[in-house]
């Protein structure tokens, strides 16, 4: 697999999470991750969309990713919320597209399954798995950021190991470790 930078986005109408990884062969390295807070800074929905577009555009300009992986909207009961979420996803995608970045979309379950081996994993399990995979300590207040990072990691696994997101879900941490020994680092004593 060629060297590349992947930008992962977890779109939201209050908080949009993002993460960037550098991939060299079968190795990935964390570049940065964070959130775009929209709840207090933007007064209207169009202002929020503009803020998402501008921040994603600046990330693309700064880090020059070749690919943008984004979480697909899930099916909800509130149509207005779904429309707003779809718009947030659309402007993030547009920021990549205007810069020539290829776009990939993943369902929430697929992302969790690719990262943890369990499509119903909690945010905490996703975060803890990413800490092990990328050798960093995530702050609890950045769970939306680790969700964005998880999208990038999911895409990396899809490129590196086609079908990696189709593994049988692990029932617990022990099962996950047994199923994925290459994805868990042993603690040094």
Short mmCIF file of N, CA and C in Angstrom, two decimals:
data_model
loop_
_atom_site.label_atom_id
_atom_site.label_comp_id
_atom_site.label_asym_id
_atom_site.label_seq_id
_atom_site.Cartn_x
_atom_site.Cartn_y
_atom_site.Cartn_z
N UNK A 1 0.85 -1.18 0.00
CA UNK A 1 0.00 0.00 0.00
C UNK A 1 0.90 1.24 0.00
N UNK A 2 0.56 2.19 -0.85
CA UNK A 2 1.35 3.42 -0.99
C UNK A 2 1.19 4.31 0.25
N UNK A 3 2.16 5.21 0.42
CA UNK A 3 2.06 6.19 1.51
C UNK A 3 0.90 7.12 1.23
N UNK A 4 0.16 7.42 2.29
CA UNK A 4 -0.99 8.31 2.11
C UNK A 4 -1.38 8.93 3.44
N UNK A 5 -2.16 9.99 3.35
CA UNK A 5 -2.75 10.62 4.53
C UNK A 5 -4.25 10.50 4.37
N UNK A 6 -4.91 10.09 5.45
CA UNK A 6 -6.35 9.91 5.46
C UNK A 6 -6.97 10.85 6.49
N UNK A 7 -7.99 11.58 6.07
CA UNK A 7 -8.78 12.42 6.96
C UNK A 7 -10.09 11.71 7.23
N UNK A 8 -10.39 11.48 8.51
CA UNK A 8 -11.65 10.87 8.91
C UNK A 8 -12.56 11.92 9.52
N UNK A 9 -13.84 11.87 9.17
CA UNK A 9 -14.82 12.85 9.67
C UNK A 9 -16.03 12.13 10.25
N UNK A 10 -16.42 12.54 11.45
CA UNK A 10 -17.67 12.11 12.07
C UNK A 10 -18.56 13.36 12.11
N UNK A 11 -19.43 13.55 11.10
CA UNK A 11 -20.19 14.80 11.01
C UNK A 11 -21.25 14.90 12.10
N UNK A 12 -21.49 16.12 12.53
CA UNK A 12 -22.53 16.38 13.51
C UNK A 12 -23.01 17.81 13.38
N UNK A 13 -24.19 18.09 13.92
CA UNK A 13 -24.72 19.45 13.85
C UNK A 13 -24.36 20.27 15.09
N UNK A 14 -23.87 19.61 16.13
CA UNK A 14 -23.38 20.32 17.31
C UNK A 14 -21.86 20.21 17.42
N UNK A 15 -21.34 18.99 17.16
CA UNK A 15 -19.90 18.74 17.20
C UNK A 15 -19.56 17.83 16.03
N UNK A 16 -18.58 18.21 15.24
CA UNK A 16 -18.05 17.37 14.18
C UNK A 16 -16.64 16.95 14.60
N UNK A 17 -16.42 15.64 14.62
CA UNK A 17 -15.11 15.12 14.99
C UNK A 17 -14.27 14.83 13.76
N UNK A 18 -12.95 14.98 13.91
CA UNK A 18 -12.06 14.67 12.80
C UNK A 18 -10.77 14.06 13.31
N UNK A 19 -10.12 13.30 12.46
CA UNK A 19 -8.83 12.71 12.79
C UNK A 19 -8.04 12.50 11.52
N UNK A 20 -6.74 12.72 11.59
CA UNK A 20 -5.86 12.51 10.45
C UNK A 20 -4.78 11.52 10.81
N UNK A 21 -4.57 10.56 9.90
CA UNK A 21 -3.50 9.58 10.10
C UNK A 21 -2.61 9.55 8.86
N UNK A 22 -1.36 9.25 9.09
CA UNK A 22 -0.40 9.04 8.01
C UNK A 22 -0.18 7.54 7.90
N UNK A 23 -0.22 7.03 6.69
CA UNK A 23 -0.08 5.60 6.47
C UNK A 23 1.14 5.34 5.59
N UNK A 24 2.01 4.51 6.09
CA UNK A 24 3.20 4.12 5.34
C UNK A 24 3.25 2.60 5.35
N UNK A 25 2.96 2.01 4.21
CA UNK A 25 2.89 0.56 4.16
C UNK A 25 1.78 0.06 5.05
N UNK A 26 2.12 -0.82 5.98
CA UNK A 26 1.12 -1.38 6.90
C UNK A 26 1.08 -0.65 8.22
N UNK A 27 1.79 0.47 8.34
CA UNK A 27 1.84 1.24 9.58
C UNK A 27 1.02 2.52 9.46
N UNK A 28 0.39 2.90 10.56
CA UNK A 28 -0.32 4.17 10.59
C UNK A 28 0.15 4.96 11.79
N UNK A 29 0.17 6.30 11.62
CA UNK A 29 0.62 7.21 12.65
C UNK A 29 -0.41 8.32 12.81
N UNK A 30 -0.71 8.66 14.04
CA UNK A 30 -1.63 9.76 14.32
C UNK A 30 -0.96 11.09 13.98
N UNK A 31 -1.63 11.90 13.18
CA UNK A 31 -1.15 13.25 12.89
C UNK A 31 -1.81 14.25 13.82
N UNK A 32 -3.14 14.23 13.85
CA UNK A 32 -3.89 15.12 14.73
C UNK A 32 -5.34 14.65 14.78
N UNK A 33 -6.03 15.09 15.79
CA UNK A 33 -7.47 14.85 15.88
C UNK A 33 -8.07 15.98 16.70
N UNK A 34 -9.36 16.21 16.51
CA UNK A 34 -10.01 17.29 17.23
C UNK A 34 -11.48 17.38 16.89
N UNK A 35 -12.08 18.48 17.31
CA UNK A 35 -13.51 18.69 17.07
C UNK A 35 -13.76 20.09 16.53
N UNK A 36 -14.84 20.18 15.80
CA UNK A 36 -15.36 21.47 15.35
C UNK A 36 -16.61 21.69 16.17
N UNK A 37 -16.54 22.60 17.13
CA UNK A 37 -17.70 22.87 18.00
C UNK A 37 -18.62 23.86 17.32
N UNK A 38 -19.89 23.51 17.25
CA UNK A 38 -20.85 24.33 16.52
C UNK A 38 -21.97 24.87 17.39
N UNK A 39 -22.06 24.40 18.61
CA UNK A 39 -23.21 24.75 19.43
C UNK A 39 -23.30 26.22 19.82
N UNK A 40 -22.20 26.86 20.14
CA UNK A 40 -22.26 28.24 20.63
C UNK A 40 -21.71 29.25 19.63
N UNK A 41 -20.78 28.84 18.79
CA UNK A 41 -20.15 29.79 17.87
C UNK A 41 -21.05 30.19 16.70
N UNK A 42 -21.87 29.29 16.23
CA UNK A 42 -22.68 29.57 15.03
C UNK A 42 -24.14 29.75 15.43
N UNK A 43 -24.71 30.86 15.04
CA UNK A 43 -26.09 31.18 15.42
C UNK A 43 -27.10 30.41 14.59
N UNK A 44 -26.87 30.25 13.31
CA UNK A 44 -27.85 29.60 12.44
C UNK A 44 -27.26 28.33 11.82
N UNK A 45 -28.14 27.51 11.27
CA UNK A 45 -27.68 26.28 10.63
C UNK A 45 -26.74 26.59 9.46
N UNK A 46 -27.04 27.55 8.59
CA UNK A 46 -26.09 27.89 7.52
C UNK A 46 -24.72 28.32 8.07
N UNK A 47 -24.70 29.04 9.21
CA UNK A 47 -23.42 29.43 9.82
C UNK A 47 -22.64 28.20 10.27
N UNK A 48 -23.35 27.22 10.81
CA UNK A 48 -22.70 25.97 11.24
C UNK A 48 -22.10 25.24 10.04
N UNK A 49 -22.87 25.17 8.96
CA UNK A 49 -22.38 24.51 7.75
C UNK A 49 -21.14 25.20 7.19
N UNK A 50 -21.16 26.52 7.22
CA UNK A 50 -20.01 27.29 6.74
C UNK A 50 -18.78 27.00 7.60
N UNK A 51 -18.98 26.90 8.91
CA UNK A 51 -17.86 26.62 9.81
C UNK A 51 -17.28 25.22 9.55
N UNK A 52 -18.16 24.23 9.33
CA UNK A 52 -17.68 22.88 9.00
C UNK A 52 -16.87 22.91 7.71
N UNK A 53 -17.43 23.54 6.67
CA UNK A 53 -16.73 23.61 5.39
C UNK A 53 -15.36 24.27 5.54
N UNK A 54 -15.32 25.42 6.20
CA UNK A 54 -14.06 26.15 6.33
C UNK A 54 -13.01 25.37 7.11
N UNK A 55 -13.42 24.69 8.19
CA UNK A 55 -12.43 23.94 8.99
C UNK A 55 -11.92 22.72 8.25
N UNK A 56 -12.83 21.98 7.60
CA UNK A 56 -12.40 20.81 6.84
C UNK A 56 -11.51 21.27 5.68
N UNK A 57 -11.88 22.35 5.03
CA UNK A 57 -11.04 22.89 3.96
C UNK A 57 -9.65 23.25 4.47
N UNK A 58 -9.56 23.87 5.65
CA UNK A 58 -8.25 24.23 6.19
C UNK A 58 -7.43 22.99 6.57
N UNK A 59 -8.10 21.94 7.06
CA UNK A 59 -7.39 20.68 7.36
C UNK A 59 -6.84 20.06 6.08
N UNK A 60 -7.64 20.09 5.02
CA UNK A 60 -7.19 19.55 3.73
C UNK A 60 -6.02 20.36 3.20
N UNK A 61 -6.11 21.68 3.29
CA UNK A 61 -5.02 22.55 2.82
C UNK A 61 -3.73 22.30 3.61
N UNK A 62 -3.85 22.13 4.93
CA UNK A 62 -2.67 21.96 5.78
C UNK A 62 -2.03 20.58 5.65
N UNK A 63 -2.84 19.51 5.68
CA UNK A 63 -2.29 18.16 5.75
C UNK A 63 -2.24 17.43 4.41
N UNK A 64 -2.94 17.94 3.40
CA UNK A 64 -2.93 17.37 2.05
C UNK A 64 -3.31 15.88 2.02
N UNK A 65 -4.44 15.50 2.62
CA UNK A 65 -4.83 14.08 2.56
C UNK A 65 -5.19 13.67 1.14
N UNK A 66 -4.93 12.42 0.81
CA UNK A 66 -5.33 11.89 -0.48
C UNK A 66 -6.78 11.39 -0.43
N UNK A 67 -7.23 11.02 0.78
CA UNK A 67 -8.56 10.45 0.92
C UNK A 67 -9.27 11.02 2.15
N UNK A 68 -10.57 11.17 2.02
CA UNK A 68 -11.42 11.61 3.12
C UNK A 68 -12.44 10.51 3.35
N UNK A 69 -12.44 9.95 4.54
CA UNK A 69 -13.42 8.93 4.91
C UNK A 69 -14.41 9.58 5.86
N UNK A 70 -15.70 9.34 5.62
CA UNK A 70 -16.72 10.01 6.41
C UNK A 70 -17.78 9.01 6.86
N UNK A 71 -18.30 9.26 8.06
CA UNK A 71 -19.36 8.39 8.57
C UNK A 71 -20.66 8.72 7.86
N UNK A 72 -21.34 7.70 7.37
CA UNK A 72 -22.63 7.87 6.70
C UNK A 72 -23.70 8.17 7.74
N UNK A 73 -24.68 8.97 7.38
CA UNK A 73 -25.77 9.22 8.33
C UNK A 73 -26.51 7.92 8.64
N UNK A 74 -26.88 7.75 9.88
CA UNK A 74 -27.66 6.59 10.28
C UNK A 74 -29.14 6.95 10.14
N UNK A 75 -29.98 5.95 10.10
CA UNK A 75 -31.41 6.20 9.94
C UNK A 75 -32.02 6.55 11.28
N UNK A 76 -32.55 7.74 11.38
CA UNK A 76 -33.17 8.20 12.61
C UNK A 76 -34.65 8.44 12.41
N UNK A 77 -35.33 8.71 13.48
CA UNK A 77 -36.77 8.94 13.41
C UNK A 77 -37.10 10.41 13.14
N UNK A 78 -36.20 11.31 13.51
CA UNK A 78 -36.45 12.74 13.35
C UNK A 78 -35.94 13.19 11.98
N UNK A 79 -36.85 13.47 11.08
CA UNK A 79 -36.50 13.82 9.70
C UNK A 79 -35.68 15.11 9.65
N UNK A 80 -36.05 16.11 10.46
CA UNK A 80 -35.31 17.38 10.45
C UNK A 80 -33.86 17.18 10.89
N UNK A 81 -33.66 16.37 11.92
CA UNK A 81 -32.29 16.08 12.38
C UNK A 81 -31.50 15.37 11.30
N UNK A 82 -32.14 14.43 10.61
CA UNK A 82 -31.46 13.70 9.54
C UNK A 82 -31.06 14.64 8.39
N UNK A 83 -31.95 15.57 8.05
CA UNK A 83 -31.63 16.53 7.00
C UNK A 83 -30.44 17.40 7.39
N UNK A 84 -30.44 17.88 8.62
CA UNK A 84 -29.33 18.73 9.08
C UNK A 84 -28.02 17.94 9.12
N UNK A 85 -28.08 16.69 9.57
CA UNK A 85 -26.89 15.86 9.61
C UNK A 85 -26.37 15.58 8.20
N UNK A 86 -27.30 15.33 7.27
CA UNK A 86 -26.90 15.11 5.87
C UNK A 86 -26.23 16.33 5.26
N UNK A 87 -26.72 17.50 5.63
CA UNK A 87 -26.10 18.74 5.15
C UNK A 87 -24.69 18.89 5.71
N UNK A 88 -24.52 18.58 7.00
CA UNK A 88 -23.20 18.66 7.62
C UNK A 88 -22.24 17.71 6.92
N UNK A 89 -22.70 16.50 6.62
CA UNK A 89 -21.88 15.54 5.90
C UNK A 89 -21.55 16.08 4.51
N UNK A 90 -22.55 16.65 3.85
CA UNK A 90 -22.35 17.17 2.49
C UNK A 90 -21.32 18.28 2.40
N UNK A 91 -21.34 19.22 3.34
CA UNK A 91 -20.37 20.31 3.25
C UNK A 91 -18.96 19.82 3.58
N UNK A 92 -18.84 18.83 4.47
CA UNK A 92 -17.52 18.24 4.76
C UNK A 92 -16.99 17.55 3.51
N UNK A 93 -17.87 16.82 2.83
CA UNK A 93 -17.47 16.15 1.59
C UNK A 93 -17.09 17.18 0.52
N UNK A 94 -17.87 18.25 0.42
CA UNK A 94 -17.60 19.29 -0.58
C UNK A 94 -16.23 19.92 -0.35
N UNK A 95 -15.85 20.12 0.90
CA UNK A 95 -14.54 20.69 1.21
C UNK A 95 -13.42 19.79 0.69
N UNK A 96 -13.62 18.50 0.76
CA UNK A 96 -12.63 17.57 0.20
C UNK A 96 -12.67 17.57 -1.32
N UNK A 97 -13.87 17.53 -1.86
CA UNK A 97 -14.02 17.44 -3.31
C UNK A 97 -13.43 18.65 -4.05
N UNK A 98 -13.62 19.86 -3.51
CA UNK A 98 -13.08 21.04 -4.19
C UNK A 98 -11.56 21.04 -4.19
N UNK A 99 -10.97 20.22 -3.33
CA UNK A 99 -9.51 20.11 -3.27
C UNK A 99 -9.01 18.82 -3.94
N UNK A 100 -9.89 18.11 -4.62
CA UNK A 100 -9.47 16.91 -5.34
C UNK A 100 -9.24 15.69 -4.47
N UNK A 101 -9.82 15.67 -3.28
CA UNK A 101 -9.65 14.54 -2.36
C UNK A 101 -10.73 13.50 -2.65
N UNK A 102 -10.31 12.24 -2.73
CA UNK A 102 -11.27 11.16 -2.97
C UNK A 102 -12.08 10.90 -1.69
N UNK A 103 -13.38 10.65 -1.84
CA UNK A 103 -14.28 10.49 -0.71
C UNK A 103 -14.72 9.03 -0.56
N UNK A 104 -14.74 8.55 0.69
CA UNK A 104 -15.22 7.21 1.02
C UNK A 104 -16.19 7.34 2.18
N UNK A 105 -17.24 6.53 2.17
CA UNK A 105 -18.28 6.61 3.19
C UNK A 105 -18.44 5.25 3.87
N UNK A 106 -18.59 5.27 5.20
CA UNK A 106 -18.74 4.04 5.98
C UNK A 106 -19.89 4.17 6.96
N UNK A 107 -20.63 3.09 7.11
CA UNK A 107 -21.72 3.05 8.08
C UNK A 107 -21.14 3.00 9.50
N UNK A 108 -21.86 3.57 10.47
CA UNK A 108 -21.35 3.56 11.86
C UNK A 108 -20.98 2.16 12.37
N UNK A 109 -21.79 1.17 12.09
CA UNK A 109 -21.49 -0.21 12.54
C UNK A 109 -20.20 -0.74 11.91
N UNK A 110 -20.01 -0.43 10.64
CA UNK A 110 -18.81 -0.90 9.93
C UNK A 110 -17.55 -0.28 10.55
N UNK A 111 -17.64 0.99 10.91
CA UNK A 111 -16.50 1.68 11.52
C UNK A 111 -16.14 1.02 12.85
N UNK A 112 -17.14 0.83 13.71
CA UNK A 112 -16.90 0.21 15.01
C UNK A 112 -16.37 -1.21 14.86
N UNK A 113 -16.94 -1.94 13.91
CA UNK A 113 -16.51 -3.32 13.70
C UNK A 113 -15.07 -3.38 13.19
N UNK A 114 -14.72 -2.49 12.26
CA UNK A 114 -13.37 -2.48 11.71
C UNK A 114 -12.33 -2.13 12.77
N UNK A 115 -12.67 -1.20 13.65
CA UNK A 115 -11.72 -0.73 14.66
C UNK A 115 -11.65 -1.68 15.85
N UNK A 116 -12.79 -2.13 16.35
CA UNK A 116 -12.81 -2.92 17.60
C UNK A 116 -13.14 -4.39 17.40
N UNK A 117 -13.70 -4.73 16.23
CA UNK A 117 -14.16 -6.09 16.03
C UNK A 117 -15.60 -6.29 16.49
N UNK A 118 -16.24 -5.21 16.95
CA UNK A 118 -17.61 -5.28 17.47
C UNK A 118 -18.41 -4.11 16.92
N UNK A 119 -19.41 -4.39 16.08
CA UNK A 119 -20.20 -3.34 15.46
C UNK A 119 -21.08 -2.55 16.40
N UNK A 120 -21.22 -3.02 17.63
CA UNK A 120 -22.02 -2.29 18.62
C UNK A 120 -21.15 -1.75 19.76
N UNK A 121 -19.86 -1.61 19.51
CA UNK A 121 -18.93 -1.13 20.54
C UNK A 121 -19.31 0.26 21.03
N UNK A 122 -19.01 0.51 22.29
CA UNK A 122 -19.25 1.83 22.88
C UNK A 122 -18.19 2.83 22.41
N UNK A 123 -18.47 4.12 22.61
CA UNK A 123 -17.49 5.16 22.30
C UNK A 123 -16.19 4.91 23.09
N UNK A 124 -16.34 4.47 24.33
CA UNK A 124 -15.16 4.23 25.16
C UNK A 124 -14.31 3.09 24.60
N UNK A 125 -14.97 2.01 24.15
CA UNK A 125 -14.21 0.89 23.59
C UNK A 125 -13.49 1.32 22.31
N UNK A 126 -14.15 2.11 21.49
CA UNK A 126 -13.52 2.62 20.27
C UNK A 126 -12.30 3.47 20.64
N UNK A 127 -12.48 4.37 21.59
CA UNK A 127 -11.40 5.25 22.02
C UNK A 127 -10.21 4.46 22.57
N UNK A 128 -10.49 3.48 23.43
CA UNK A 128 -9.41 2.68 24.04
C UNK A 128 -8.67 1.85 22.99
N UNK A 129 -9.41 1.33 22.02
CA UNK A 129 -8.76 0.57 20.95
C UNK A 129 -7.86 1.48 20.12
N UNK A 130 -8.34 2.68 19.82
CA UNK A 130 -7.51 3.64 19.06
C UNK A 130 -6.26 4.02 19.83
N UNK A 131 -6.37 4.16 21.15
CA UNK A 131 -5.18 4.46 21.97
C UNK A 131 -4.12 3.39 21.77
N UNK A 132 -4.54 2.13 21.76
CA UNK A 132 -3.61 1.02 21.57
C UNK A 132 -3.03 1.00 20.15
N UNK A 133 -3.89 1.21 19.18
CA UNK A 133 -3.45 1.15 17.78
C UNK A 133 -2.49 2.27 17.41
N UNK A 134 -2.74 3.46 17.97
CA UNK A 134 -1.98 4.65 17.56
C UNK A 134 -1.03 5.17 18.64
N UNK A 135 -0.98 4.47 19.76
CA UNK A 135 -0.03 4.80 20.83
C UNK A 135 -0.17 6.24 21.32
N UNK A 136 -1.37 6.59 21.79
CA UNK A 136 -1.61 7.91 22.38
C UNK A 136 -2.65 7.76 23.48
N UNK A 137 -2.83 8.81 24.24
CA UNK A 137 -3.84 8.82 25.29
C UNK A 137 -4.91 9.83 24.92
N UNK A 138 -6.12 9.32 24.74
CA UNK A 138 -7.24 10.18 24.35
C UNK A 138 -7.85 10.83 25.59
N UNK A 139 -8.22 12.08 25.44
CA UNK A 139 -8.92 12.76 26.52
C UNK A 139 -10.41 12.47 26.41
N UNK A 140 -11.06 12.23 27.53
CA UNK A 140 -12.47 11.86 27.53
C UNK A 140 -13.34 12.92 26.86
N UNK A 141 -12.95 14.18 26.98
CA UNK A 141 -13.76 15.25 26.39
C UNK A 141 -13.69 15.25 24.87
N UNK A 142 -12.82 14.44 24.27
CA UNK A 142 -12.67 14.39 22.82
C UNK A 142 -13.21 13.10 22.22
N UNK A 143 -14.27 12.54 22.79
CA UNK A 143 -14.85 11.31 22.24
C UNK A 143 -15.35 11.51 20.81
N UNK A 144 -15.86 12.69 20.49
CA UNK A 144 -16.28 12.94 19.11
C UNK A 144 -15.07 12.99 18.18
N UNK A 145 -13.94 13.45 18.69
CA UNK A 145 -12.72 13.47 17.89
C UNK A 145 -12.23 12.05 17.63
N UNK A 146 -12.29 11.19 18.64
CA UNK A 146 -11.87 9.80 18.41
C UNK A 146 -12.83 9.09 17.47
N UNK A 147 -14.09 9.51 17.44
CA UNK A 147 -15.02 8.96 16.45
C UNK A 147 -14.57 9.32 15.04
N UNK A 148 -14.13 10.55 14.83
CA UNK A 148 -13.61 10.96 13.53
C UNK A 148 -12.34 10.19 13.18
N UNK A 149 -11.49 10.01 14.17
CA UNK A 149 -10.26 9.25 13.99
C UNK A 149 -10.58 7.80 13.63
N UNK A 150 -11.61 7.25 14.25
CA UNK A 150 -12.02 5.86 13.97
C UNK A 150 -12.42 5.69 12.50
N UNK A 151 -13.02 6.71 11.92
CA UNK A 151 -13.42 6.64 10.50
C UNK A 151 -12.16 6.51 9.63
N UNK A 152 -11.13 7.29 9.95
CA UNK A 152 -9.87 7.22 9.19
C UNK A 152 -9.22 5.85 9.35
N UNK A 153 -9.22 5.33 10.57
CA UNK A 153 -8.61 4.02 10.84
C UNK A 153 -9.40 2.91 10.13
N UNK A 154 -10.71 3.01 10.15
CA UNK A 154 -11.55 2.05 9.43
C UNK A 154 -11.16 2.04 7.95
N UNK A 155 -11.01 3.20 7.37
CA UNK A 155 -10.64 3.28 5.96
C UNK A 155 -9.27 2.66 5.72
N UNK A 156 -8.33 2.92 6.61
CA UNK A 156 -7.00 2.32 6.49
C UNK A 156 -7.11 0.80 6.47
N UNK A 157 -7.89 0.24 7.40
CA UNK A 157 -8.05 -1.22 7.44
C UNK A 157 -8.73 -1.75 6.18
N UNK A 158 -9.66 -1.00 5.63
CA UNK A 158 -10.33 -1.44 4.41
C UNK A 158 -9.35 -1.47 3.25
N UNK A 159 -8.42 -0.52 3.21
CA UNK A 159 -7.42 -0.49 2.15
C UNK A 159 -6.37 -1.58 2.35
N UNK A 160 -5.95 -1.76 3.60
CA UNK A 160 -4.87 -2.68 3.93
C UNK A 160 -5.33 -4.13 3.92
N UNK A 161 -6.47 -4.37 4.50
CA UNK A 161 -6.97 -5.73 4.64
C UNK A 161 -8.41 -5.79 4.15
N UNK A 162 -8.62 -5.91 2.86
CA UNK A 162 -10.01 -5.98 2.39
C UNK A 162 -10.78 -7.03 3.18
N UNK A 163 -11.95 -6.64 3.66
CA UNK A 163 -12.75 -7.55 4.47
C UNK A 163 -12.49 -7.44 5.96
N UNK A 164 -11.54 -6.57 6.37
CA UNK A 164 -11.24 -6.46 7.80
C UNK A 164 -12.46 -6.01 8.59
N UNK A 165 -13.30 -5.20 7.97
CA UNK A 165 -14.50 -4.74 8.65
C UNK A 165 -15.57 -5.80 8.73
N UNK A 166 -15.33 -6.97 8.13
CA UNK A 166 -16.32 -8.03 8.13
C UNK A 166 -15.98 -9.14 9.12
N UNK A 167 -15.08 -8.87 10.05
CA UNK A 167 -14.74 -9.88 11.05
C UNK A 167 -15.92 -10.16 11.95
N UNK A 168 -15.91 -11.34 12.54
CA UNK A 168 -16.96 -11.69 13.50
C UNK A 168 -16.80 -10.79 14.72
N UNK A 169 -17.86 -10.14 15.17
CA UNK A 169 -17.74 -9.24 16.32
C UNK A 169 -17.26 -9.97 17.57
N UNK A 170 -16.40 -9.32 18.32
CA UNK A 170 -15.91 -9.87 19.58
C UNK A 170 -16.97 -9.67 20.66
N UNK A 171 -17.11 -10.65 21.53
CA UNK A 171 -18.10 -10.56 22.61
C UNK A 171 -17.58 -9.71 23.77
N UNK A 172 -16.26 -9.69 23.97
CA UNK A 172 -15.67 -8.92 25.05
C UNK A 172 -14.22 -8.63 24.70
N UNK A 173 -13.50 -7.96 25.61
CA UNK A 173 -12.10 -7.58 25.35
C UNK A 173 -11.21 -8.80 25.13
N UNK A 174 -11.40 -9.85 25.89
CA UNK A 174 -10.56 -11.05 25.75
C UNK A 174 -10.75 -11.65 24.36
N UNK A 175 -12.00 -11.76 23.94
CA UNK A 175 -12.27 -12.30 22.61
C UNK A 175 -11.67 -11.41 21.53
N UNK A 176 -11.79 -10.09 21.71
CA UNK A 176 -11.23 -9.16 20.74
C UNK A 176 -9.71 -9.34 20.62
N UNK A 177 -9.03 -9.44 21.75
CA UNK A 177 -7.57 -9.61 21.74
C UNK A 177 -7.20 -10.92 21.05
N UNK A 178 -7.95 -11.98 21.35
CA UNK A 178 -7.66 -13.27 20.72
C UNK A 178 -7.90 -13.25 19.21
N UNK A 179 -8.93 -12.51 18.78
CA UNK A 179 -9.25 -12.42 17.35
C UNK A 179 -8.32 -11.47 16.60
N UNK A 180 -7.71 -10.51 17.31
CA UNK A 180 -6.94 -9.45 16.66
C UNK A 180 -5.59 -9.23 17.33
N UNK A 181 -4.75 -10.23 17.43
CA UNK A 181 -3.48 -10.04 18.14
C UNK A 181 -2.58 -8.98 17.51
N UNK A 182 -2.71 -8.77 16.20
CA UNK A 182 -1.89 -7.78 15.51
C UNK A 182 -2.35 -6.35 15.76
N UNK A 183 -3.54 -6.16 16.35
CA UNK A 183 -4.10 -4.83 16.55
C UNK A 183 -4.03 -4.38 18.00
N UNK A 184 -3.40 -5.16 18.86
CA UNK A 184 -3.30 -4.81 20.28
C UNK A 184 -1.85 -4.87 20.69
N UNK A 185 -1.37 -3.78 21.27
CA UNK A 185 0.01 -3.74 21.76
C UNK A 185 0.05 -4.24 23.19
N UNK A 186 1.03 -5.04 23.50
CA UNK A 186 1.21 -5.56 24.85
C UNK A 186 1.85 -4.47 25.70
N UNK A 187 1.38 -4.33 26.94
CA UNK A 187 1.99 -3.37 27.86
C UNK A 187 3.33 -3.90 28.33
N UNK A 188 4.29 -3.01 28.38
CA UNK A 188 5.61 -3.39 28.88
C UNK A 188 5.62 -3.30 30.39
N UNK A 189 6.31 -4.23 30.99
CA UNK A 189 6.39 -4.24 32.46
C UNK A 189 7.67 -3.63 32.92
#
